[in-house]
XYZ file of C-alpha atoms in Angstrom:
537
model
C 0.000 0.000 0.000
C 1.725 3.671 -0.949
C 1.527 6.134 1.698
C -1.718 8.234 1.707
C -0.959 12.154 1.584
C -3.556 14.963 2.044
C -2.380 18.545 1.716
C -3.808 21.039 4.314
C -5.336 24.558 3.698
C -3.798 27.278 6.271
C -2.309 25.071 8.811
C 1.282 24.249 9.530
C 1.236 20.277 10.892
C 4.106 19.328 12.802
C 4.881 15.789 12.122
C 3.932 12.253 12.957
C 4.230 9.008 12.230
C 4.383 5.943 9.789
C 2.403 6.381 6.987
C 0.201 8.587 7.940
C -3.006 10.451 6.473
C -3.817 14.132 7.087
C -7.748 14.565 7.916
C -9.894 17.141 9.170
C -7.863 20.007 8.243
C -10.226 22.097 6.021
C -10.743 26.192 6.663
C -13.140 25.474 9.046
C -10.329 24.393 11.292
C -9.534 27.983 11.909
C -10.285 28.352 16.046
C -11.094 31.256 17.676
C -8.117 31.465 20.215
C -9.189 35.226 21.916
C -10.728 31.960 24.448
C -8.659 30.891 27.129
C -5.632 28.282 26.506
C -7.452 25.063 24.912
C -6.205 21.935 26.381
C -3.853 19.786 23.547
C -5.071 17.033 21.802
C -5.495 14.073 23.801
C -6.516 15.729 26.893
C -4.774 17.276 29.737
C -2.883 20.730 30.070
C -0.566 21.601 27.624
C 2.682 19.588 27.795
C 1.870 17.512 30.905
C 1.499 14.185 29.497
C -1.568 13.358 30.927
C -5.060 13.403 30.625
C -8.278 11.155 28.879
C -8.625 10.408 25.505
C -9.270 12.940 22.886
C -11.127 12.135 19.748
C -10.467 8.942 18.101
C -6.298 9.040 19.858
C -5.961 6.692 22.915
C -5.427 7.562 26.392
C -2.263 8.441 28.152
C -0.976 6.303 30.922
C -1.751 8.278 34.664
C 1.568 9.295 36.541
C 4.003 7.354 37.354
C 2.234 4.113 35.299
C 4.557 1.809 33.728
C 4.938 2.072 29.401
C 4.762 -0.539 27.321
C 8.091 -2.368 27.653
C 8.358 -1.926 31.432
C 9.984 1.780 31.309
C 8.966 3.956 34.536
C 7.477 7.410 32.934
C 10.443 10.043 33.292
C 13.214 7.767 32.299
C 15.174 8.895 28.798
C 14.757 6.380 26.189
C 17.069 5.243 24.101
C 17.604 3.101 20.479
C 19.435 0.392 19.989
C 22.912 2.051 19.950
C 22.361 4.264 22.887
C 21.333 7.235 21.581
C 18.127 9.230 22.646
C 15.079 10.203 21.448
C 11.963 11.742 22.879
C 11.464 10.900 26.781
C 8.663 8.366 27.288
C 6.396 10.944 28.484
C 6.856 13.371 26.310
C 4.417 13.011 23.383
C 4.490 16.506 22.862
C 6.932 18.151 19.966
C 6.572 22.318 20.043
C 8.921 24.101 18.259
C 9.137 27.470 16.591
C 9.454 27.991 12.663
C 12.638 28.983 10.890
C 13.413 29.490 7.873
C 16.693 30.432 8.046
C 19.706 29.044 6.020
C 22.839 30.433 6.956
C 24.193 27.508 7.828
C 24.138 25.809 4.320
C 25.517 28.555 2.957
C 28.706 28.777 5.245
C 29.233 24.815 4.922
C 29.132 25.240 1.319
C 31.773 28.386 1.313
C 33.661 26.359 4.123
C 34.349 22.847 2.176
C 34.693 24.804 -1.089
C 38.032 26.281 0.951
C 39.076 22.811 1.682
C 38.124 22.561 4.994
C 35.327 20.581 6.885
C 32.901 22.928 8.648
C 32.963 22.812 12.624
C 29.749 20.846 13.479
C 28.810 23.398 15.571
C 27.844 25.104 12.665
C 26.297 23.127 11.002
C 21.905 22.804 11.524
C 19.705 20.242 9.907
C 16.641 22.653 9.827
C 18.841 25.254 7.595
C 20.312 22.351 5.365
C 16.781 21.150 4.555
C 14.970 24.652 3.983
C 18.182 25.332 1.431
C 16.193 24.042 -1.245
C 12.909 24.697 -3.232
C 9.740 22.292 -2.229
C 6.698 22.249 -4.286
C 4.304 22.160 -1.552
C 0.825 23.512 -2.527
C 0.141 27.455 -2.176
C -2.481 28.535 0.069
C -4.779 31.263 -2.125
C -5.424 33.835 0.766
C -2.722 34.765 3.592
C -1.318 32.225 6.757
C -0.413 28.425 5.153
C -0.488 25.323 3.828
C 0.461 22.186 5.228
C 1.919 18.983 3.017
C 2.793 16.255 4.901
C 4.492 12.616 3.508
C 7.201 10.161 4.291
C 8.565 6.866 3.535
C 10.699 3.891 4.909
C 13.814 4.371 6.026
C 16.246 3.087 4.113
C 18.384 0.057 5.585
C 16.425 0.601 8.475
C 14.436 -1.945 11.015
C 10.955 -1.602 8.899
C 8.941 -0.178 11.687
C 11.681 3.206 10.983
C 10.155 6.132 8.876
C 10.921 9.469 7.796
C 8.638 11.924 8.039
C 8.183 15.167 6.342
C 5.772 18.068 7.086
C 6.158 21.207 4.786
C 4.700 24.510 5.668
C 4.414 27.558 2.761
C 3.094 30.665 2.423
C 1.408 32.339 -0.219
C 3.988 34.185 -2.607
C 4.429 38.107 -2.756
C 1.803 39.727 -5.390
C 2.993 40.236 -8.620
C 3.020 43.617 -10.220
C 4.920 45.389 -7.498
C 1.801 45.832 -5.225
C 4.096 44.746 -2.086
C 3.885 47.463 0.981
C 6.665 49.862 0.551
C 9.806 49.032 2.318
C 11.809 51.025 5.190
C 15.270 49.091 5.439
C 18.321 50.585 7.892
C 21.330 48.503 6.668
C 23.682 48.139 9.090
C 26.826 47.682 7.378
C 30.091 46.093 8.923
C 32.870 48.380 8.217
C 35.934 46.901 10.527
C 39.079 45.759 10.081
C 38.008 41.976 9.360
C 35.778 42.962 6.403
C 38.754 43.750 4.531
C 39.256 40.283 3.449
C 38.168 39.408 -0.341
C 34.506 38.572 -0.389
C 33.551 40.504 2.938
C 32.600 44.530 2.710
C 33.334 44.293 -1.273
C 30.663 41.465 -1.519
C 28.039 44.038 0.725
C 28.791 47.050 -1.458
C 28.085 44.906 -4.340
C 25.375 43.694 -3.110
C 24.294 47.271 -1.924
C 24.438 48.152 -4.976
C 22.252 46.207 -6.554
C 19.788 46.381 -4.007
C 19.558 49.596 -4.603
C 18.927 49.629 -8.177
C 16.159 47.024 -7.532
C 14.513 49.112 -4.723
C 10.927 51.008 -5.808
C 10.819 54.746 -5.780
C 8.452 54.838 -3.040
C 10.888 52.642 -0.896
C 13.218 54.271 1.978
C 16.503 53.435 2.870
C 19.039 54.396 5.981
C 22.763 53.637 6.085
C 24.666 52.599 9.273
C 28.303 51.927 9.686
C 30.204 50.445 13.009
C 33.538 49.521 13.328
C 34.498 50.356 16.750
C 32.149 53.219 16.707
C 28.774 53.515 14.615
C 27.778 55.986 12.298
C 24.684 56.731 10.472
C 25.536 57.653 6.702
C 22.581 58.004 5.582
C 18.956 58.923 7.471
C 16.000 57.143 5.834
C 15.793 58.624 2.370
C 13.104 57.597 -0.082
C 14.888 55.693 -3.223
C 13.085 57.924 -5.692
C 15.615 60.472 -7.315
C 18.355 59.657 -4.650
C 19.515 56.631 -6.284
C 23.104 58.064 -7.323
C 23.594 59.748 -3.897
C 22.839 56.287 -2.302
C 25.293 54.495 -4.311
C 27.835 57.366 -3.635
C 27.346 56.747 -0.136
C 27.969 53.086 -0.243
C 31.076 53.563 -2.492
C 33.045 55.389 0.083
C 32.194 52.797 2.667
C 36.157 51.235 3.423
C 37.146 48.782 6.395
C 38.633 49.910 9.740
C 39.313 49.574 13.296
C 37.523 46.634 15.272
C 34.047 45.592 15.441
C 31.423 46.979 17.639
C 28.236 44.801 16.688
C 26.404 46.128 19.655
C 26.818 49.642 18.420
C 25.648 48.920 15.162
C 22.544 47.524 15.995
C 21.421 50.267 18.463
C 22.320 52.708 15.971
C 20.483 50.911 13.076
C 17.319 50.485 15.496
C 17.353 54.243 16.462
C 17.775 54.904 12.749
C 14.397 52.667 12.120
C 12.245 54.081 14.744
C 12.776 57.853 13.888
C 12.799 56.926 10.306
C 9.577 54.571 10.382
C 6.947 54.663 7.976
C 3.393 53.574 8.947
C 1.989 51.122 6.659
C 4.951 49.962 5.417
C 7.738 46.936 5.975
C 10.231 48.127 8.548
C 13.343 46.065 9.188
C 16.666 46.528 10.086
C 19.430 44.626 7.780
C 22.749 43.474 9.359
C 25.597 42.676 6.917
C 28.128 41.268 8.485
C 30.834 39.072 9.572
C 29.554 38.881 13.274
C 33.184 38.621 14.754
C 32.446 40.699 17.375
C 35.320 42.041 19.794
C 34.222 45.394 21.537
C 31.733 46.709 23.477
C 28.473 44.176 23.954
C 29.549 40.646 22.642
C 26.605 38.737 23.472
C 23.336 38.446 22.145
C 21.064 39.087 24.731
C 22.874 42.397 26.029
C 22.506 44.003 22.652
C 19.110 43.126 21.823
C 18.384 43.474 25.325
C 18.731 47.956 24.392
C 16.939 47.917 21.525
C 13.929 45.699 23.073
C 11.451 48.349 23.139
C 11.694 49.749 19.496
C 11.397 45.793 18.575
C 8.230 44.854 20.516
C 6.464 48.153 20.355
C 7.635 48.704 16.282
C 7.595 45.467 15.600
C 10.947 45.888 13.917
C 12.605 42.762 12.375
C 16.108 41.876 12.060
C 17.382 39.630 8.563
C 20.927 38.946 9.329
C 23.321 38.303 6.268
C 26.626 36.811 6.998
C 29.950 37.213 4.795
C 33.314 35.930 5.090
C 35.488 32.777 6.035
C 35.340 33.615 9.331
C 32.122 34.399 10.220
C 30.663 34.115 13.860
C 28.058 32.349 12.754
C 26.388 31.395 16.665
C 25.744 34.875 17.451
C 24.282 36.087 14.004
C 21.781 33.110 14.334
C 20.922 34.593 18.008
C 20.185 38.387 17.040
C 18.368 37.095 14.195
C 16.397 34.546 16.179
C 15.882 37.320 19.186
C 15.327 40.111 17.151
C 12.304 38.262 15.382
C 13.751 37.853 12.038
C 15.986 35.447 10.013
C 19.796 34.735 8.582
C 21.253 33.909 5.631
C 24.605 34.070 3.788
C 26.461 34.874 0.947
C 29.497 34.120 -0.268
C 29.308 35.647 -4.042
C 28.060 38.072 -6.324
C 25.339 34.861 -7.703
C 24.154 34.342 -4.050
C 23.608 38.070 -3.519
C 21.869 38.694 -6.429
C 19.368 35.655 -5.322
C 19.211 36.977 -1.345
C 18.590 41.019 -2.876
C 16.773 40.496 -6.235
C 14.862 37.299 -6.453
C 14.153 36.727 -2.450
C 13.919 40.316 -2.078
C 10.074 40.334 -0.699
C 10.419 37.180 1.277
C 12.934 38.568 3.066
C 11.547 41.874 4.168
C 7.857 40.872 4.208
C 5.980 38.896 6.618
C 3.096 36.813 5.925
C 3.164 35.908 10.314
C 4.715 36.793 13.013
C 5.760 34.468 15.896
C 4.243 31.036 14.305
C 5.335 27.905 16.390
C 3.967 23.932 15.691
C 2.705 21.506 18.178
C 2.232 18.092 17.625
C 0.585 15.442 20.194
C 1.973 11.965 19.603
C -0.168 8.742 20.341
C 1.674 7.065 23.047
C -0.722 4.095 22.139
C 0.723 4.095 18.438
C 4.065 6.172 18.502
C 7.215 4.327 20.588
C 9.833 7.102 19.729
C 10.559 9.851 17.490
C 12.982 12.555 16.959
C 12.643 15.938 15.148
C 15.235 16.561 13.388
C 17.724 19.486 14.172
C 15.328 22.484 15.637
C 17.400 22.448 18.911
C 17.862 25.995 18.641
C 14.112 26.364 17.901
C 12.494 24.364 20.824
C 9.890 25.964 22.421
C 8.538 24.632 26.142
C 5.133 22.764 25.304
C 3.423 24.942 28.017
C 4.257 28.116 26.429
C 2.935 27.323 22.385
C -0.130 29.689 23.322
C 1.877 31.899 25.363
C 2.320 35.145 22.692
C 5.052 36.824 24.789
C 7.457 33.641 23.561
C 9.067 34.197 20.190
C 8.314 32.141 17.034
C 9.261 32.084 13.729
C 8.680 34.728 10.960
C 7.523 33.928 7.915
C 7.762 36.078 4.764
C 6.006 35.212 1.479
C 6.774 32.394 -0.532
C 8.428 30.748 2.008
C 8.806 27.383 2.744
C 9.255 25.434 5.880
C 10.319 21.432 6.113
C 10.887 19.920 9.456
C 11.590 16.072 9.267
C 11.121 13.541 11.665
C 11.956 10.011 12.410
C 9.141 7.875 14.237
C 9.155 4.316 15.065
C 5.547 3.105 14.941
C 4.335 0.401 17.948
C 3.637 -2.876 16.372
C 0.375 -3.137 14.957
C -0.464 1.068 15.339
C -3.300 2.233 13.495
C -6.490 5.291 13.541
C -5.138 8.817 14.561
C -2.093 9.051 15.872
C -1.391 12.728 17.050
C -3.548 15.929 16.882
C -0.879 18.794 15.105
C -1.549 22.677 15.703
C -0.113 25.852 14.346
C -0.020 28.710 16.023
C 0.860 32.379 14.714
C 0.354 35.980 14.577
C -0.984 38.286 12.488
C 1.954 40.450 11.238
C -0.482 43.644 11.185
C -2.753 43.222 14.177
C -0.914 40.753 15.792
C -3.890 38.704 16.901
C -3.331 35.264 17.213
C -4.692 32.555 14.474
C -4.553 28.172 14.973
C -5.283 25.412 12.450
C -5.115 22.314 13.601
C -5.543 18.564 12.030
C -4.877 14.618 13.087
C -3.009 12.960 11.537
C -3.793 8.830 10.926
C -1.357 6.185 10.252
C -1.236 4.339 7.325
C 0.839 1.037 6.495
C 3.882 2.438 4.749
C 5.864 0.036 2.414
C 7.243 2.329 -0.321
C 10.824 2.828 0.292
C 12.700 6.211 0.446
C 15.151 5.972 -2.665
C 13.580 5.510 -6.121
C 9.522 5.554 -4.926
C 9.242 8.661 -2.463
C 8.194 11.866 -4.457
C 12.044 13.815 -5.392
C 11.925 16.714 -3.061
C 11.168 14.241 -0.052
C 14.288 12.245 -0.923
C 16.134 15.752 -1.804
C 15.354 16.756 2.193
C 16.393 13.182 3.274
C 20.042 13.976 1.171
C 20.184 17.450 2.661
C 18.868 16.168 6.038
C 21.838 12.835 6.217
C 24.527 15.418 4.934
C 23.766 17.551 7.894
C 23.983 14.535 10.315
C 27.307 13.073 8.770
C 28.796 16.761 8.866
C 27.765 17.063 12.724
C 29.226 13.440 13.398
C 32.447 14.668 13.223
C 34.527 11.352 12.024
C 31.482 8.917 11.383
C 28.648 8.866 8.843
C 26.409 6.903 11.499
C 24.671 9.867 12.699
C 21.227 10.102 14.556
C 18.215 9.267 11.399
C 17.598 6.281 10.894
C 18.981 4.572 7.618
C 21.720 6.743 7.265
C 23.917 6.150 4.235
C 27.733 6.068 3.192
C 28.877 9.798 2.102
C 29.450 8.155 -1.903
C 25.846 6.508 -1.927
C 24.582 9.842 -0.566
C 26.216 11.732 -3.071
C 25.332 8.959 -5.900
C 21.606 9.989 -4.646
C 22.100 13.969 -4.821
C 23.293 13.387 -8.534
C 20.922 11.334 -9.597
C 18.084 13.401 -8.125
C 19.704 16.619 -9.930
C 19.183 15.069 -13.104
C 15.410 13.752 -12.395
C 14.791 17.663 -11.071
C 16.950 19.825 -13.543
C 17.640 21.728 -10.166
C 21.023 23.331 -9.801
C 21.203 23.614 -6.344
C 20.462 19.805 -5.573
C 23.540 19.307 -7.778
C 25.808 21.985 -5.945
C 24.732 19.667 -2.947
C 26.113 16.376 -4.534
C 29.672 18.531 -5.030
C 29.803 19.598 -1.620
C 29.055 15.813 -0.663
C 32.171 14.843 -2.925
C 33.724 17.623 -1.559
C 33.006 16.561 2.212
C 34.059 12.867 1.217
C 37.162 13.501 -0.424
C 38.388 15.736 2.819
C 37.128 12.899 4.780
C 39.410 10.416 3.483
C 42.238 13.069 2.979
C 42.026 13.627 7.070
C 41.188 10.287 8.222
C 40.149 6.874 7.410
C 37.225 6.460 4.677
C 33.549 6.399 6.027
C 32.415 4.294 2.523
């Protein structure tokens, strides 16, 4: 029997298990949540584990009653070689979305340099929403919800991987986007003097600026040890040539002040903000911070009012070799926006031209998933990167926590792995979204079950392409953060020159360049592999 799919008007589903079939997920799934906190499917409060039976899904054990196999509630669970997965009790998986994908980009620019990235680095989540998805569009504003999977390949046959995909309705054509108000705050020290640092943001700069609408604004920030605006928030219109003049006389210096930067750029955005349109602040650069504020949460700790009562987003763009990658993903994650990263004049073009209203639009504000696992069908499962991104099941319908933001024509992919209990069938977990509205900022669900089906098509060669191209991207990211050994957490997990014999073959079958940039890096990963140590293959 294939796997039965259903794809899900306005909802973002957050995973289950083996086979499964999406139901009940129509419009009319859209709750009223101005109510007091509804309880989570399958009874009880939200994230205690507890409670009656919901709907069709079974009951939970009380506290302190024995599992299955014997396993006191509480106790860590682990598979077969040790490693964990989801606590017994735990059926609950709440996470915020991201759609961020620096990390891709600085694995690529690090193995094209010859050297393996640090696995510290390296995310699943931003490896897997590197690449295009053909999930279905929603036709009005919040999203749509695809969910599939398939056997895991090599694996015990009770093993899946599972795939829900989130996307957003794409920016309207003929320029009818809200004007934008964008402070750049440019890196100007002495470390963006390297090649392919502050040359690669004036370039990109520059085109940007070409690109930009007449009735757009735009404000210029420097900060090397000290920041300076350059330019206060000036519509594009006729002051195209004295923006690009500005930019052109930008030149490195001195150390790097992040912290002053970003309270700069932020007081630049609030006096320059313009009702009615897309305010957001724009960080380009290396992040190698080394005076004044370091961390994360003392910068964006002075600028917190302008970002809550504004509602000012930061989209992070990292450059260079060196780039300090943890604490751009932090001010982008705290300061309610996004990263990505660059490396050329291609990639800029792509982040500045083609992505340009995804990435200074939103389409919601602070959207997290929840999904209630079964304990009567589901024995373990494991989302897949997302430790960044965890959210404490209690607070999913607590607004003051952060999300994700979402911009137009985005897509999100999380993946899972879920081992099914012998025999497990009917509805096997009750999945919620959970967002904002970026304008009024009133709170929207969706919500569907999800039902297991018997799953016997196999990952490679019957799964639809872009599942198996987020398995490739998804197994990369594993082997990369195993350090010296392929045999990373997912199930099923392949030799680096099958995986790359995979992410070939699938670039021919898509006629997708990027899925074959991911089979070099692959080659490139293996061949450094064996060059440093003994072969994984």
């Amino acid at each position: 029997m294939k796997l039965h799919t259903r794809t899900c008007r306005g909802a973002v589903v957050a995973l289950l298990a083996g086979g499964l079939l999406l139901t009940g997920c129509s419009s009319d799934n859209l709750q009223d949540t101005s109510k007091a906190a509804e309880r989570p499917a399958y009874g009880g409060a939200p994230g205690n584990g507890s409670g009656s039976t919901g709907g069709s899904g079974a009951a939970r054990p009380a506290d302190g009653v024995e599992q299955g196999d014997g396993r006191p509630e509480g106790e860590q669970k682990q598979d077969d070689k040790g490693r964990d997965f989801a606590p017994e009790p735990d059926y609950l998986s709440t996470f915020a979305l991201d759609v961020d994908t620096a990390s891709y980009g600085y694995a690529l620019r690090t193995l094209d340099e010859g050297r393996l990235p640090d696995p510290g680095t390296v995310r699943p989540e931003e490896f897997v929403n590197s690449f295009r998805q053909d999930y279905e569009r929603p036709e009005g504003d919040g999203f749509s919800v695809t969910v599939d999977g398939a056997a895991a390949p090599g694996a015990d046959d009770d093993w899946s991987l599972l795939r829900v995909g989130l996307a957003t309705r794409p920016a309207d054509h003929g320029g009818e986007r809200p004007p934008a108000a964008l402070t750049f705050v440019i890196d100007t020290s002495g470390s963006m003097a390297e090649p392919g640092r502050l040359d690669l943001v004036k370039e990109s700069l520059g085109i940007l600026t070409d690109e930009l609408r007449g009735d757009d604004s735009i404000a210029l920030v420097t900060f090397s040890s000290e920041a300076e605006t350059r330019l206060p928030m000036t519509r594009v219109g006729d002051s195209r040539a004295r923006i690009h003049d500005v930019i052109e006389e930008l030149e490195p210096s001195d150390s790097t002040n992040v912290g002053a930067g970003v309270e700069t750029g932020y007081d630049e955005a609030v006096d320059g903000r313009r009702s009615g349109a897309t305010n957001r602040v724009v960080l380009l650069s290396d992040a190698l911070a080394n005076t004044g504020e370091t961390q994360a949460d003392a910068i964006l700790e002075r600028i917190e009012g302008a970002r809550r009562e504004h509602g000012i987003t930061l989209f992070g763009v990292g450059v260079g070799s060196d780039y300090g990658d943890a604490l751009m993903e932090q001010l982008a994650d705290k300061g309610d926006g996004h990263t990505t990263y660059v490396s050329d004049k291609e990639q800029a073009r792509k982040v500045f031209v083609d992505q340009l209203p995804m990435n200074v639009e939103l389409r919601a504000r602070d959207a997290k998933a929840q999904v209630a696992f079964d304990s009567g069908a589901v024995e373990r499962f494991r989302l897949i990167g997302y430790e960044n991104r965890a959210v404490a099941d209690e607070d999913f319908r607590d607004d003051r926590v952060d999300g994700g933001e979402v911009g137009p024509g985005h897509t999100v992919t999380a993946l899972y792995a879920v081992r099914l209990r012998p025999g497990a069938s009917g509805e096997v977990a009750r999945a919620t979204v959970r967002w904002l509205d970026p304008e009024t900022r009133a709170p929207r669900e969706r919500s569907g079950s999800i039902g297991a089906s018997a799953v016997d098509s196999r990952l490679w060669g019957d799964a639809e392409p872009r599942l198996q191209v987020t398995a490739v991207a998804a197994y990369f990211a594993e082997a990369l953060r195993g350090g010296s050994t392929i045999d990373g957490t997912l199930p099923g997990a392949p030799g680096l020159g099958e995986l790359e014999e995979r992410a070939r073959t699938l670039a021919d079958s898509t006629e997708d360049r990027s899925v074959k940039e991911l089979a070099e890096a692959i080659d490139q990963a293996s061949r450094l592999r064996d060059r440093d140590g003994p072969g994984q293959d």
